CSV table of C-alpha atoms and ligand atoms in Angstrom, one decimal:
chain,number,residue,atom,x,y,z
A,160,MET,CA,20.2,-7.4,15.3
A,161,VAL,CA,17.9,-4.5,16.1
A,162,GLU,CA,17.7,-4.0,19.8
A,163,ARG,CA,15.2,-1.1,20.0
A,164,ALA,CA,13.7,1.5,17.8
A,165,GLU,CA,12.7,5.1,18.5
A,166,GLY,CA,11.3,7.8,16.2
A,167,CYS,CA,13.2,7.3,12.9
A,168,THR,CA,16.2,5.5,14.5
A,169,LEU,CA,17.0,1.8,14.7
A,170,HIS,CA,19.5,0.9,17.5
A,171,LEU,CA,21.6,-2.2,16.7
A,172,ASP,CA,23.2,-4.5,19.2
A,173,ASP,CA,26.7,-3.5,18.2
A,174,GLY,CA,26.1,0.1,19.1
A,175,ARG,CA,25.5,1.4,15.5
A,176,THR,CA,22.3,3.2,14.6
A,177,LEU,CA,20.4,3.3,11.3
A,178,ILE,CA,17.9,6.0,10.1
A,179,ASP,CA,14.8,4.1,9.0
A,180,ALA,CA,14.4,6.1,5.8
A,181,GLY,CA,12.3,3.2,4.2
A,182,GLY,CA,10.0,3.1,7.2
A,183,GLY,CA,10.7,-0.7,7.2
A,184,ALA,CA,8.6,-1.8,4.2
A,185,VAL,CA,7.1,1.8,4.0
A,186,ALA,CA,4.9,0.9,6.9
A,187,VAL,CA,6.2,3.0,9.9
A,188,ASN,CA,4.1,6.1,9.4
A,189,ILE,CA,4.0,7.4,13.0
A,190,GLY,CA,7.6,6.5,13.9
A,191,HIS,CA,8.9,3.8,16.3
A,192,GLY,CA,8.6,3.5,20.0
A,193,ARG,CA,5.2,5.1,20.7
A,194,SER,CA,4.3,3.8,24.1
A,195,GLU,CA,0.6,4.7,23.8
A,196,VAL,CA,0.3,2.2,20.9
A,197,ALA,CA,2.1,-0.5,23.0
A,198,ASP,CA,-0.2,0.2,25.9
A,199,ALA,CA,-3.4,0.0,23.8
A,200,VAL,CA,-2.2,-3.4,22.4
A,201,ALA,CA,-1.4,-4.7,26.0
A,202,GLU,CA,-4.8,-3.5,27.3
A,203,ALA,CA,-6.7,-5.2,24.5
A,204,THR,CA,-4.8,-8.4,24.9
A,205,ARG,CA,-5.4,-8.4,28.6
A,206,ARG,CA,-9.2,-7.9,28.1
A,207,VAL,CA,-10.0,-10.3,25.2
A,208,SER,CA,-7.1,-12.3,23.8
A,209,TYR,CA,-9.1,-13.9,21.0
A,210,VAL,CA,-12.7,-14.3,19.8
A,211,LEU,CA,-14.0,-15.3,16.3
A,212,PRO,CA,-13.5,-12.5,13.8
A,213,PRO,CA,-17.2,-11.8,13.2
A,214,TRP,CA,-17.9,-11.3,16.9
A,215,ALA,CA,-17.8,-7.7,18.2
A,216,THR,CA,-15.1,-6.4,20.5
A,217,GLU,CA,-14.7,-2.8,21.7
A,218,GLU,CA,-11.6,-2.3,19.5
A,219,ARG,CA,-13.1,-3.8,16.4
A,220,VAL,CA,-16.2,-1.7,16.6
A,221,ALA,CA,-14.3,1.5,17.5
A,222,LEU,CA,-11.8,1.1,14.6
A,223,ALA,CA,-14.6,0.5,12.1
A,224,GLU,CA,-16.4,3.6,13.4
A,225,VAL,CA,-13.4,5.9,13.2
A,226,LEU,CA,-12.5,4.7,9.7
A,227,ARG,CA,-16.1,5.3,8.5
A,228,LYS,CA,-16.5,8.7,10.2
A,229,ARG,CA,-13.1,10.3,9.6
A,230,TRP,CA,-10.9,8.4,7.2
A,231,LEU,CA,-12.6,6.5,4.3
A,232,PRO,CA,-13.7,8.1,1.1
A,233,GLU,CA,-17.5,8.8,1.0
A,234,GLY,CA,-19.6,5.8,0.3
A,235,LEU,CA,-17.1,3.2,1.5
A,236,THR,CA,-19.1,2.2,4.6
A,237,ARG,CA,-18.5,-1.6,4.7
A,238,VAL,CA,-15.4,-2.5,6.6
A,239,GLY,CA,-13.5,-5.8,7.0
A,240,PHE,CA,-10.1,-6.4,8.6
A,241,THR,CA,-7.3,-8.9,7.8
A,242,SER,CA,-3.7,-9.4,9.0
A,243,GLY,CA,-2.0,-7.5,6.2
A,244,GLY,CA,-1.8,-6.3,2.6
A,245,SER,CA,-1.7,-9.6,0.7
A,246,GLU,CA,-4.7,-11.1,2.6
A,247,SER,CA,-6.6,-7.8,1.9
A,248,VAL,CA,-5.9,-7.9,-1.8
A,249,ASP,CA,-6.9,-11.6,-1.9
A,250,THR,CA,-10.1,-10.7,-0.1
A,251,ALA,CA,-10.8,-7.8,-2.4
A,252,VAL,CA,-10.5,-10.2,-5.4
A,253,ARG,CA,-12.8,-12.7,-3.8
A,254,LEU,CA,-15.2,-9.9,-2.9
A,255,ALA,CA,-15.3,-8.7,-6.6
A,256,LEU,CA,-15.9,-12.3,-7.9
A,257,ALA,CA,-18.5,-13.0,-5.3
A,258,HIS,CA,-20.3,-9.7,-6.1
A,259,HIS,CA,-20.6,-10.6,-9.8
A,260,ALA,CA,-21.4,-14.3,-9.2
A,261,THR,CA,-24.2,-13.5,-6.8
A,262,SER,CA,-25.5,-10.9,-9.3
A,263,GLY,CA,-25.9,-13.7,-11.9
A,264,ARG,CA,-22.6,-12.9,-13.7
A,265,PRO,CA,-20.2,-15.7,-12.8
A,266,GLU,CA,-18.5,-15.3,-16.2
A,267,ARG,CA,-16.9,-12.1,-14.8
A,268,ARG,CA,-13.8,-13.6,-13.2
A,269,LYS,CA,-10.8,-11.8,-14.7
A,270,VAL,CA,-9.0,-9.0,-12.8
A,271,ILE,CA,-7.0,-6.5,-15.0
A,272,GLY,CA,-3.8,-5.3,-13.3
A,273,ARG,CA,-0.8,-3.3,-14.5
A,274,GLU,CA,2.3,-4.6,-16.2
A,275,THR,CA,4.4,-3.3,-13.4
A,276,SER,CA,2.8,-3.5,-10.0
A,277,TYR,CA,2.9,-5.3,-6.7
A,278,HIS,CA,-0.1,-6.5,-4.8
A,279,GLY,CA,1.3,-9.1,-2.5
A,280,LEU,CA,2.4,-12.7,-2.2
A,281,THR,CA,-0.7,-15.0,-2.0
A,282,MET,CA,-1.1,-16.8,-5.3
A,283,THR,CA,-4.0,-14.5,-6.3
A,284,ALA,CA,-2.2,-11.3,-5.2
A,285,LEU,CA,0.9,-12.4,-7.3
A,286,ALA,CA,-1.4,-13.3,-10.3
A,287,VAL,CA,-3.1,-9.9,-10.5
A,288,GLY,CA,0.2,-8.1,-10.0
A,289,GLY,CA,3.0,-7.7,-12.4
A,290,HIS,CA,6.1,-8.0,-10.2
A,291,ARG,CA,8.3,-10.0,-12.6
A,292,ASP,CA,11.0,-11.0,-10.1
A,293,ARG,CA,8.5,-12.0,-7.3
A,294,ARG,CA,6.3,-14.0,-9.8
A,295,SER,CA,9.1,-15.8,-11.6
A,296,LEU,CA,9.3,-19.0,-9.5
A,297,PHE,CA,5.5,-19.5,-9.7
A,298,GLU,CA,4.7,-18.2,-13.2
A,299,HIS,CA,3.7,-21.6,-14.4
A,300,ALA,CA,1.1,-22.0,-11.7
A,301,LEU,CA,-0.4,-18.5,-11.5
A,302,ALA,CA,-4.0,-17.8,-12.7
A,303,ASP,CA,-4.0,-15.9,-15.9
A,304,HIS,CA,-5.2,-12.3,-15.3
A,305,PRO,CA,-4.8,-9.7,-18.0
A,306,LYS,CA,-2.4,-6.8,-17.7
A,307,MET,CA,-2.6,-3.2,-19.0
A,308,SER,CA,0.2,-0.8,-19.6
A,309,MET,CA,1.3,1.5,-16.8
A,310,ALA,CA,-0.1,4.9,-17.5
A,311,ASP,CA,-2.2,4.9,-20.6
A,312,ALA,CA,-6.0,4.5,-20.0
A,313,GLU,CA,-6.6,3.9,-23.7
A,314,ASP,CA,-4.7,0.6,-23.3
A,315,LEU,CA,-7.2,-0.4,-20.5
A,316,GLU,CA,-10.0,0.1,-23.0
A,317,LYS,CA,-8.1,-2.0,-25.6
A,318,VAL,CA,-7.5,-4.8,-23.0
A,319,LEU,CA,-11.2,-4.7,-22.0
A,320,TRP,CA,-12.3,-5.2,-25.6
A,321,ASP,CA,-9.6,-7.9,-26.3
A,322,GLU,CA,-10.8,-9.9,-23.2
A,323,GLY,CA,-14.5,-9.1,-23.6
A,324,PRO,CA,-15.7,-6.7,-20.9
A,325,GLU,CA,-18.4,-9.2,-19.9
A,326,THR,CA,-15.6,-11.5,-18.6
A,327,VAL,CA,-13.9,-8.8,-16.4
A,328,ALA,CA,-14.7,-8.6,-12.7
A,329,ALA,CA,-12.4,-5.8,-11.7
A,330,VAL,CA,-9.4,-3.6,-12.4
A,331,ILE,CA,-6.8,-3.3,-9.6
A,332,ALA,CA,-4.1,-0.6,-9.4
A,333,GLU,CA,-1.8,1.2,-6.9
A,334,PRO,CA,-2.5,5.0,-6.8
A,335,VAL,CA,1.3,5.5,-6.8
A,336,VAL,CA,3.3,2.4,-7.8
A,337,GLY,CA,5.5,1.4,-5.0
A,338,ALA,CA,7.7,-1.7,-4.6
A,339,SER,CA,7.9,-2.5,-8.3
A,340,ALA,CA,8.8,0.9,-9.6
A,341,GLY,CA,9.7,3.3,-6.8
A,342,ALA,CA,6.9,6.0,-6.3
A,343,LEU,CA,5.8,6.2,-9.9
A,344,VAL,CA,3.0,8.8,-10.1
A,345,PRO,CA,0.4,8.3,-12.9
A,346,PRO,CA,-0.3,11.2,-15.3
A,347,ASP,CA,-3.2,13.5,-14.2
A,348,GLY,CA,-6.4,12.2,-15.6
A,349,TRP,CA,-5.4,8.5,-15.5
A,350,TRP,CA,-7.4,7.6,-12.4
A,351,SER,CA,-10.5,9.4,-13.5
A,352,ASP,CA,-10.3,7.8,-17.0
A,353,VAL,CA,-9.9,4.4,-15.4
A,354,ARG,CA,-12.9,5.1,-13.1
A,355,SER,CA,-15.0,6.1,-16.2
A,356,LEU,CA,-14.0,3.0,-18.1
A,357,CYS,CA,-14.9,0.7,-15.2
A,358,ASP,CA,-18.3,2.4,-14.9
A,359,GLU,CA,-19.0,2.1,-18.6
A,360,HIS,CA,-18.3,-1.6,-18.6
A,361,GLY,CA,-19.7,-2.7,-15.2
A,362,VAL,CA,-16.2,-3.5,-13.8
A,363,LEU,CA,-15.3,-2.9,-10.2
A,364,LEU,CA,-12.4,-0.6,-9.4
A,365,ILE,CA,-10.0,-1.8,-6.7
A,366,ALA,CA,-7.5,0.7,-5.4
A,367,ASP,CA,-4.6,-1.0,-3.7
A,368,GLU,CA,-3.7,1.6,-1.0
A,369,VAL,CA,-1.6,-0.9,1.1
A,370,MET,CA,1.5,1.4,0.7
A,371,THR,CA,-0.2,4.7,-0.2
A,372,GLY,CA,-2.9,4.7,2.4
A,373,PHE,CA,-3.2,6.5,5.7
A,374,GLY,CA,-1.2,9.6,4.8
A,375,ARG,CA,1.8,8.2,3.0
A,376,THR,CA,1.2,10.4,-0.1
A,377,GLY,CA,0.3,13.5,1.9
A,378,LYS,CA,-3.5,12.9,1.7
A,379,ARG,CA,-5.5,10.3,3.6
A,380,PHE,CA,-5.5,8.1,0.6
A,381,GLY,CA,-3.7,8.2,-2.8
A,382,VAL,CA,-6.9,8.3,-4.8
A,383,ASP,CA,-7.8,11.5,-2.9
A,384,HIS,CA,-5.3,13.3,-5.2
A,385,TRP,CA,-7.5,12.7,-8.1
A,386,ASP,CA,-10.9,12.8,-6.4
A,387,VAL,CA,-11.7,9.2,-7.4
A,388,VAL,CA,-13.7,6.8,-5.2
A,389,PRO,CA,-13.0,3.2,-5.9
A,390,ASP,CA,-15.5,0.4,-5.4
A,391,VAL,CA,-13.1,-1.4,-3.1
A,392,LEU,CA,-10.2,0.2,-1.3
A,393,VAL,CA,-7.5,-2.1,0.2
A,394,GLY,CA,-5.2,-1.0,3.0
A,395,GLY,CA,-2.5,-2.3,5.3
A,396,LYS,CA,0.8,-1.1,6.5
A,397,GLY,CA,0.1,2.5,7.6
A,398,LEU,CA,-3.2,1.7,9.4
A,399,SER,CA,-1.2,0.2,12.3
A,400,GLY,CA,2.0,1.9,11.5
A,401,GLY,CA,3.9,-1.3,11.8
A,402,TYR,CA,2.8,-1.9,15.4
A,403,ALA,CA,0.7,-5.0,14.6
A,404,PRO,CA,-0.3,-7.1,11.6
A,405,LEU,CA,-3.4,-5.4,10.3
A,406,GLY,CA,-5.0,-4.9,6.9
A,407,GLY,CA,-8.4,-3.8,5.7
A,408,VAL,CA,-10.9,-4.1,2.9
A,409,TYR,CA,-13.4,-1.2,2.5
A,410,THR,CA,-16.3,-1.2,0.1
A,411,THR,CA,-19.8,0.1,-0.7
A,412,GLU,CA,-23.2,-1.2,0.2
A,413,ALA,CA,-23.8,-1.8,-3.5
A,414,VAL,CA,-20.9,-4.2,-3.7
A,415,VAL,CA,-21.9,-6.2,-0.6
A,416,ALA,CA,-25.7,-6.2,-1.3
A,417,PRO,CA,-26.0,-9.1,-3.8
A,418,ILE,CA,-23.7,-11.2,-1.7
A,419,ALA,CA,-25.7,-10.6,1.5
A,420,ALA,CA,-29.0,-11.2,-0.4
A,421,SER,CA,-27.7,-14.5,-1.6
A,422,GLY,CA,-27.1,-15.7,1.9
A,423,GLU,CA,-23.5,-16.3,1.1
A,424,GLY,CA,-20.6,-14.7,2.9
A,425,LEU,CA,-16.8,-14.5,2.7
A,426,MET,CA,-15.0,-16.7,5.2
A,427,PHE,CA,-12.6,-15.0,7.5
A,428,PHE,CA,-9.0,-15.9,8.3
A,429,THR,CA,-8.5,-17.1,11.9
A,430,TYR,CA,-6.6,-13.9,12.9
A,431,SER,CA,-8.8,-11.4,10.9
A,432,ALA,CA,-9.7,-8.3,12.8
A,433,HIS,CA,-7.6,-9.4,15.8
A,434,SER,CA,-8.5,-7.2,18.7
A,435,ALA,CA,-5.0,-6.3,19.7
A,436,ALA,CA,-4.2,-5.3,16.1
A,437,CYS,CA,-7.4,-3.2,15.9
A,438,ALA,CA,-6.3,-1.5,19.1
A,439,ALA,CA,-2.9,-0.7,17.5
A,440,GLY,CA,-4.8,0.7,14.5
A,441,LEU,CA,-7.0,2.9,16.7
A,442,ALA,CA,-4.0,4.3,18.6
A,443,THR,CA,-2.1,4.9,15.3
A,444,LEU,CA,-5.0,6.8,13.8
A,445,ARG,CA,-5.3,8.9,16.9
A,446,ILE,CA,-1.7,9.9,16.7
A,447,LEU,CA,-2.0,10.7,13.0
A,448,GLU,CA,-5.0,12.9,13.8
A,449,ASP,CA,-3.7,14.5,17.0
A,450,GLU,CA,-0.3,15.4,15.5
A,451,ASP,CA,-1.7,16.4,12.1
A,452,LEU,CA,0.8,13.9,10.5
A,453,VAL,CA,-1.0,13.6,7.1
A,454,ALA,CA,-0.3,17.3,6.5
A,455,ALA,CA,3.2,16.7,7.8
A,456,SER,CA,3.7,14.0,5.2
A,457,ALA,CA,2.6,16.4,2.5
A,458,ALA,CA,4.8,19.3,3.6
A,459,LYS,CA,7.9,17.1,4.4
A,460,GLY,CA,7.5,15.3,1.1
A,461,VAL,CA,7.8,18.6,-0.8
A,462,ASP,CA,10.8,19.5,1.4
A,463,LEU,CA,12.5,16.2,0.8
A,464,LEU,CA,12.1,16.4,-3.0
A,465,GLY,CA,13.7,19.9,-2.8
A,466,ARG,CA,16.6,18.6,-0.8
A,467,LEU,CA,17.1,15.8,-3.4
A,468,ALA,CA,17.3,18.3,-6.3
A,469,GLY,CA,21.1,18.0,-6.3
A,470,LEU,CA,20.9,14.2,-6.6
A,471,ALA,CA,18.4,14.5,-9.4
A,472,ALA,CA,21.2,16.0,-11.5
A,473,HIS,CA,23.6,13.1,-10.8
A,474,PRO,CA,24.5,11.2,-14.0
A,475,ALA,CA,23.4,7.9,-12.4
A,476,VAL,CA,19.9,9.2,-11.5
A,477,THR,CA,17.2,9.6,-14.2
A,478,GLU,CA,14.4,10.9,-12.0
A,479,VAL,CA,13.5,12.0,-8.5
A,480,ARG,CA,9.7,11.9,-8.0
A,481,GLY,CA,7.0,11.2,-5.5
A,482,LEU,CA,4.0,12.4,-3.6
A,483,GLY,CA,4.1,13.2,0.2
A,484,LEU,CA,6.7,11.1,1.9
A,485,MET,CA,6.6,8.4,-0.8
A,486,VAL,CA,9.7,9.4,-2.8
A,487,GLY,CA,11.4,7.5,-5.6
A,488,ILE,CA,14.9,7.9,-7.0
A,489,GLU,CA,15.1,6.2,-10.4
A,490,LEU,CA,18.6,4.9,-11.3
A,491,ALA,CA,20.1,4.9,-14.7
A,492,GLY,CA,21.1,1.3,-14.8
A,493,GLY,CA,18.0,0.1,-16.7
A,494,PRO,CA,15.5,-2.7,-15.8
A,495,GLY,CA,17.0,-5.5,-13.7
A,496,SER,CA,20.3,-3.8,-13.3
A,497,GLY,CA,20.4,-4.6,-9.5
A,498,LEU,CA,21.6,-1.1,-8.9
A,499,ALA,CA,19.0,-0.3,-6.3
A,500,GLY,CA,20.2,-3.3,-4.2
A,501,ALA,CA,23.8,-2.1,-4.5
A,502,VAL,CA,22.9,1.4,-3.5
A,503,ALA,CA,20.8,0.2,-0.6
A,504,ALA,CA,23.7,-1.9,0.7
A,505,GLU,CA,26.0,1.1,0.5
A,506,ALA,CA,23.4,3.1,2.5
A,507,MET,CA,23.1,0.4,5.1
A,508,SER,CA,26.9,0.6,5.7
A,509,ARG,CA,26.7,4.4,6.0
A,510,GLY,CA,23.8,4.4,8.5
A,511,ALA,CA,20.4,4.5,6.6
A,512,TRP,CA,17.9,1.9,5.4
A,513,VAL,CA,16.3,2.7,2.0
A,514,TYR,CA,14.0,0.3,0.2
A,515,PRO,CA,15.3,-1.0,-3.1
A,516,ALA,CA,12.5,-1.0,-5.6
A,517,GLY,CA,12.2,-2.4,-9.1
A,518,ASP,CA,11.1,-5.7,-10.6
A,519,GLY,CA,12.9,-6.1,-13.8
A,520,ASN,CA,10.3,-4.4,-15.9
A,521,LEU,CA,11.1,-0.8,-15.2
A,522,PRO,CA,14.5,0.7,-14.2
A,523,ASP,CA,15.6,0.1,-10.6
A,524,ALA,CA,14.7,2.8,-8.1
A,525,LEU,CA,15.2,3.6,-4.4
A,526,LEU,CA,12.1,4.2,-2.4
A,527,LEU,CA,12.2,6.5,0.6
A,528,GLY,CA,9.2,6.2,2.9
A,529,PRO,CA,10.3,7.5,6.3
A,530,PRO,CA,8.1,8.1,9.4
A,531,PHE,CA,6.1,11.3,9.0
A,532,THR,CA,7.9,12.5,12.2
A,533,ILE,CA,11.3,12.7,10.4
A,534,THR,CA,13.2,15.8,11.5
A,535,ASP,CA,15.1,18.3,9.3
A,536,GLY,CA,18.4,17.0,10.6
A,537,GLU,CA,17.4,13.4,9.8
A,538,MET,CA,16.3,14.4,6.3
A,539,ASP,CA,19.7,16.1,5.7
A,540,GLU,CA,21.4,13.0,6.9
A,541,VAL,CA,19.4,10.7,4.6
A,542,VAL,CA,20.1,12.9,1.6
A,543,ARG,CA,23.8,12.9,2.4
A,544,ILE,CA,24.0,9.2,2.9
A,545,VAL,CA,21.9,8.4,-0.3
A,546,THR,CA,24.1,10.8,-2.4
A,547,GLU,CA,27.3,9.2,-1.1
A,548,SER,CA,25.8,5.7,-1.7
A,549,VAL,CA,24.8,6.5,-5.3
A,550,ASP,CA,28.4,7.8,-5.8
A,551,ALA,CA,29.9,4.7,-4.3
A,552,ALA,CA,27.7,2.2,-6.2
A,553,CYS,CA,27.4,3.9,-9.6
A,554,GLY,CA,30.5,6.1,-9.7
A,555,GLY,CA,30.4,9.8,-8.7
B,171,PLP,C1,0.7,-2.0,-2.9
B,171,PLP,C2,0.9,-3.2,-2.1
B,171,PLP,N1,0.0,-4.1,-2.1
B,171,PLP,C3,0.1,-5.3,-1.3
B,171,PLP,C4,1.2,-5.5,-0.6
B,171,PLP,C5,1.4,-6.7,0.3
B,171,PLP,O1,1.2,-6.4,1.6
B,171,PLP,P1,1.8,-7.4,2.8
B,171,PLP,O2,3.3,-7.5,2.6
B,171,PLP,O3,1.4,-6.7,4.0
B,171,PLP,O4,1.1,-8.7,2.6
B,171,PLP,C6,2.3,-4.5,-0.6
B,171,PLP,C7,3.5,-4.7,0.2
B,171,PLP,O5,4.5,-4.1,0.0
B,171,PLP,C8,2.1,-3.4,-1.4
B,171,PLP,O6,3.1,-2.4,-1.5
């Protein structure tokens, strides 16, 4: 039972504390217990508790403005909000299909994803993703969307030709693969090659920045590391830092134009763009900006990787990697070994939460995604606990 949370620390009702080294589900970018976010949510709720999502409220308009002016890559001027990552991915797929259908290309309905990837839990988000474990109960009922290999753009070209490019609506990928692989960074050139192939074949590129967005990788967005602008960018988690359920879909005028011209629109969810959640998003972005926390994520990420150098030499660890404060520790047990879960359980008993990643396709890994406000002392403690936990679960 978590009684309260502050900074990087969770206080349990039995008096114990846990360092939140996973940032919950890699969402808590600004740290816990920020009263200015709580106040903004309360004020928005007091003023307008609910109106239909397409109606304007101060918080909705202000959040869209700040995102356009200071956060989103150039050209991504159209903004829509949801209640989280899965809804946003689902919306991005509907957007891509609607774009092609209203452009007279209804045969473009496939979305190419990666063999190992996680895009969320709606039936469409599961179907375009490759998380073997999370798909397994529903495999028989999931729509058939093609998959490409993880890090080889030539394979995307092969899949495009195998499927027939004229049947493909979009490609979706995480800039740095999170839940299914543990901070797996693609080779340099991969994102720009994928961008070129999408352009060549009239396919929309969807970047799933639900985990990587809003500073997690040390830049505003993961794609910024490779100077690539997707046609659709999907966000969640870090936008509200865990303070409210909030996701977003950001796209270009060109993607929206044929849909608007057709007179069609995408239906909203009841709680899309909830004003209190938008207020949390605004207050979170203000803290990220005022405290220069994206730069902090970059610098502390390098620092954390340095501190983990000793663990990288551990016989049970095959790789330590990451970008910014999205750090993966790959374990030697092989795919589906369950080692990440075992190490995470050891870490919990020693006072830290780390996110067990891995989906049965790639080797298990631990994912560290602490708040960007993590202190030197807390980083030391996390490294000590994780090292002891790997020793305990895998043999020292
Ligand atoms: C890359 C990515 N996409 C989508 C999702 C789904 O987001 P949510 O759990 O908010 O629905 C996640 C969640 O971990 C994610 O990491």
